[in-house]
Amino acid sequence: LISKVGSFFNFLRYKLTMDNSERGGSLQNIHAHYDLSNDLFTSFLDKETLMYSSAIYDAVVAPHPASGTGNLVFRGTLEEAQIRKLDTLLSRAQIKQGQKMLDIGFGWGGLTIHAAKKYGCHVTGITLSVEQKALAEERVKKEGLGHLVTFEVIDYRTFCRRKENQGKFDRVLSCEMIEAVGHEHLGEFFWAVEQVLAPDGILVMEAITTPEARYETYLRSTDFINTIIFPGGCCPSLHALIDASYKQSTLTLEHIDNIGLHYARTLAEWRRRFNSNESTVRSLGFDDIFMRVWNYYLTYCEAGFHSQTENCLILVFSRPGCRSLAPLSESRCITQDIPLTDGEVKEWLKE
């Protein structure tokens, strides 16, 4: 009885005090996690991109003779894997030289900087984190990309209502930002994106998702992640995203990739780096409780992706008839690469 009462009051607190409203709710929730300390995050993120999202490793399935199935085996560094992920996002978006791109929730600028450097894109990044913006601007200045990149602390809804932004962007990218939107506001997100998207524009979203089978139960409860780690967070189901997109926009899902198993590997590496830099973390003022909570957080999430009870999806949306997506219909994109032979897998595993 006591646990049920506690769960009820925790859910009530979540609904009443952690709503991702435009007038301050989202700002408070983002501040509670992302403004903890830039130095904390740099202690465990990759050194090249500072991406706080799933990487994509070089991976192959190693066959298991007894079961006939196999496990995914990874190789390469976190830095290499994060660059591969950024290239994948930009490839899915069919980014072209000099296009205008909006990065919603740009983090520490990894995706923005990569797009500007590799494609000469004019990138606008928006966030609610003052700390992230400060470090991202330092990184842009160091790369000499100030003429291509603009950052602003602003709610995505406010930004997308501005008349000067209507239909302005050829591409909109959002990498693991949708989890901070909230179930009730998913439709607002798609409405907002459509306002700023050019007629033949593309939205690419990387999203942590909850399987449909338990999504309704998930919405009626709270957990460690959405009350302690990411206040107000909600990992939507794929169906919830598609439902919201068609109800409040004309955007249609065109392509999907699931990189959840790569997220398990990413989290394991973050946890390794976090603990190897324990002295640095403690010097920032974080105590034993924080160390235990964050180890639990990283392990908890790793287990979710490893067991595939959570997914990480790369989703491509556009309006019907989008000509920019024609390359995704090429045979090489549909059939994918020819699978490795058993001999090639053995050679791969030796490397």
Tab-separated table of C-alpha atoms in Angstrom, residues 145-312:
chain	number	residue	atom	x	y	z
A	145	LEU	CA	33.060	28.370	-38.396
A	146	GLY	CA	31.451	31.478	-36.951
A	147	HIS	CA	30.378	32.649	-40.423
A	148	LEU	CA	28.325	29.452	-40.884
A	149	VAL	CA	26.897	28.763	-37.429
A	150	THR	CA	24.412	30.607	-35.241
A	151	PHE	CA	23.275	29.385	-31.815
A	152	GLU	CA	20.345	30.631	-29.764
A	153	VAL	CA	18.769	29.748	-26.414
A	154	ILE	CA	15.087	29.543	-27.268
A	155	ASP	CA	12.150	27.131	-27.155
A	156	TYR	CA	11.597	25.389	-30.488
A	157	ARG	CA	7.963	26.515	-30.565
A	158	THR	CA	8.844	30.172	-30.103
A	159	PHE	CA	11.571	29.946	-32.756
A	160	CYS	CA	9.319	28.287	-35.317
A	161	ARG	CA	6.570	30.907	-34.915
A	162	ARG	CA	8.817	33.709	-36.103
A	163	LYS	CA	7.724	34.943	-39.515
A	164	GLU	CA	11.297	35.205	-40.760
A	165	ASN	CA	11.795	31.460	-40.169
A	166	GLN	CA	8.806	30.269	-42.192
A	167	GLY	CA	9.978	27.736	-44.813
A	168	LYS	CA	13.581	28.836	-44.246
A	169	PHE	CA	15.370	25.521	-43.706
A	170	ASP	CA	16.179	22.854	-46.290
A	171	ARG	CA	16.855	20.314	-43.555
A	172	VAL	CA	15.850	19.987	-39.910
A	173	LEU	CA	17.747	17.570	-37.675
A	174	SER	CA	16.928	16.619	-34.114
A	175	CYS	CA	19.221	14.164	-32.347
A	176	GLU	CA	17.706	12.685	-29.185
A	177	MET	CA	15.807	15.855	-28.341
A	178	ILE	CA	12.302	14.459	-28.818
A	179	GLU	CA	12.520	12.683	-25.424
A	180	ALA	CA	12.394	16.126	-23.776
A	181	VAL	CA	9.235	17.163	-25.632
A	182	GLY	CA	6.684	15.115	-23.668
A	183	HIS	CA	3.867	12.928	-24.988
A	184	GLU	CA	1.283	15.720	-24.828
A	185	HIS	CA	3.491	18.022	-26.924
A	186	LEU	CA	4.593	15.651	-29.698
A	187	GLY	CA	2.085	17.145	-32.119
A	188	GLU	CA	3.392	20.643	-31.365
A	189	PHE	CA	6.881	19.483	-32.324
A	190	PHE	CA	5.833	18.250	-35.767
A	191	TRP	CA	3.683	21.352	-36.322
A	192	ALA	CA	6.649	23.556	-35.426
A	193	VAL	CA	9.050	21.707	-37.740
A	194	GLU	CA	6.675	21.975	-40.665
A	195	GLN	CA	6.461	25.749	-40.225
A	196	VAL	CA	10.188	26.216	-40.847
A	197	LEU	CA	10.758	23.394	-43.353
A	198	ALA	CA	11.226	24.316	-47.014
A	199	PRO	CA	8.750	22.792	-49.537
A	200	ASP	CA	11.096	19.949	-50.483
A	201	GLY	CA	12.640	19.743	-47.021
A	202	ILE	CA	13.522	16.748	-44.854
A	203	LEU	CA	13.354	16.119	-41.110
A	204	VAL	CA	15.744	13.552	-39.635
A	205	MET	CA	15.154	12.587	-36.038
A	206	GLU	CA	17.109	10.285	-33.760
A	207	ALA	CA	14.773	9.117	-31.013
A	208	ILE	CA	14.877	6.816	-28.013
A	209	THR	CA	11.600	4.924	-28.191
A	210	THR	CA	9.483	2.710	-25.972
A	211	PRO	CA	7.965	-0.454	-27.518
A	212	GLU	CA	4.245	-0.163	-28.236
A	213	ALA	CA	3.370	-3.177	-26.032
A	214	ARG	CA	4.139	-1.276	-22.847
A	215	TYR	CA	3.741	2.346	-23.915
A	216	GLU	CA	0.288	2.919	-22.400
A	217	THR	CA	1.501	1.559	-19.058
A	218	TYR	CA	4.609	3.715	-19.350
A	219	LEU	CA	2.461	6.837	-19.814
A	220	ARG	CA	0.479	6.069	-16.662
A	221	SER	CA	3.560	5.740	-14.463
A	222	THR	CA	6.910	7.296	-13.653
A	223	ASP	CA	10.379	5.827	-13.393
A	224	PHE	CA	13.927	6.562	-12.306
A	225	ILE	CA	14.826	8.171	-15.632
A	226	ASN	CA	11.953	10.615	-16.133
A	227	THR	CA	11.862	11.899	-12.563
A	228	ILE	CA	15.472	11.738	-11.323
A	229	ILE	CA	17.793	11.822	-14.357
A	230	PHE	CA	15.762	13.586	-17.049
A	231	PRO	CA	12.876	15.367	-15.274
A	232	GLY	CA	9.789	15.455	-17.485
A	233	GLY	CA	11.268	13.065	-20.029
A	234	CYS	CA	9.197	10.734	-22.177
A	235	CYS	CA	10.544	8.185	-24.661
A	236	PRO	CA	7.668	7.961	-27.155
A	237	SER	CA	6.620	4.882	-29.046
A	238	LEU	CA	7.046	4.839	-32.810
A	239	HIS	CA	3.267	4.792	-33.152
A	240	ALA	CA	2.953	7.881	-30.928
A	241	LEU	CA	5.392	9.755	-33.162
A	242	ILE	CA	3.633	8.788	-36.384
A	243	ASP	CA	0.230	9.547	-34.851
A	244	ALA	CA	1.400	13.007	-33.780
A	245	SER	CA	2.991	13.739	-37.162
A	246	TYR	CA	-0.153	13.068	-39.175
A	247	LYS	CA	-2.515	14.774	-36.738
A	248	GLN	CA	-0.666	18.083	-36.607
A	249	SER	CA	1.406	18.171	-39.782
A	250	THR	CA	1.612	16.685	-43.264
A	251	LEU	CA	4.970	15.048	-42.518
A	252	THR	CA	5.176	11.341	-43.319
A	253	LEU	CA	7.623	8.687	-42.125
A	254	GLU	CA	9.816	7.691	-45.072
A	255	HIS	CA	12.715	5.666	-43.606
A	256	ILE	CA	13.756	3.999	-40.350
A	257	ASP	CA	16.901	2.484	-38.810
A	258	ASN	CA	17.230	0.872	-35.384
A	259	ILE	CA	20.617	1.428	-33.699
A	260	GLY	CA	19.587	0.379	-30.195
A	261	LEU	CA	22.257	-2.314	-29.794
A	262	HIS	CA	24.882	0.278	-30.663
A	263	TYR	CA	23.521	2.400	-27.829
A	264	ALA	CA	24.230	-0.382	-25.346
A	265	ARG	CA	27.851	-0.369	-26.478
A	266	THR	CA	27.977	3.447	-26.320
A	267	LEU	CA	26.658	3.502	-22.751
A	268	ALA	CA	29.137	0.855	-21.656
A	269	GLU	CA	31.977	3.015	-22.959
A	270	TRP	CA	30.560	6.154	-21.316
A	271	ARG	CA	30.374	4.293	-17.997
A	272	ARG	CA	33.949	3.059	-18.367
A	273	ARG	CA	35.206	6.584	-19.032
A	274	PHE	CA	33.038	8.073	-16.280
A	275	ASN	CA	34.534	5.729	-13.675
A	276	SER	CA	38.073	6.026	-14.970
A	277	ASN	CA	37.737	9.794	-14.472
A	278	GLU	CA	36.183	9.498	-11.004
A	279	SER	CA	38.748	11.842	-9.449
A	280	THR	CA	37.892	14.516	-12.010
A	281	VAL	CA	34.167	14.102	-11.389
A	282	ARG	CA	34.643	14.346	-7.620
A	283	SER	CA	36.829	17.436	-8.003
A	284	LEU	CA	33.814	19.131	-9.609
A	285	GLY	CA	31.904	18.715	-6.335
A	286	PHE	CA	29.945	15.545	-7.098
A	287	ASP	CA	29.717	13.147	-4.138
A	288	ASP	CA	29.296	9.405	-3.481
A	289	ILE	CA	25.540	9.556	-3.980
A	290	PHE	CA	25.953	11.189	-7.380
A	291	MET	CA	28.528	8.590	-8.440
A	292	ARG	CA	26.199	5.729	-7.478
A	293	VAL	CA	23.157	7.353	-9.089
A	294	TRP	CA	24.977	7.936	-12.360
A	295	ASN	CA	26.482	4.472	-12.453
A	296	TYR	CA	22.974	3.111	-11.977
A	297	TYR	CA	21.644	5.449	-14.682
A	298	LEU	CA	24.240	4.378	-17.246
A	299	THR	CA	23.890	0.666	-16.388
A	300	TYR	CA	20.077	0.865	-16.333
A	301	CYS	CA	20.005	2.355	-19.836
A	302	GLU	CA	22.643	-0.028	-21.174
A	303	ALA	CA	20.553	-2.988	-20.001
A	304	GLY	CA	17.452	-1.553	-21.663
A	305	PHE	CA	19.116	-1.274	-25.058
A	306	HIS	CA	21.013	-4.552	-24.740
A	307	SER	CA	17.759	-6.410	-23.994
A	308	GLN	CA	15.988	-4.399	-26.713
A	309	THR	CA	13.276	-3.260	-24.319
A	310	GLU	CA	14.225	0.249	-25.437
A	311	ASN	CA	15.094	1.229	-28.990
A	312	CYS	CA	17.019	4.034	-30.638
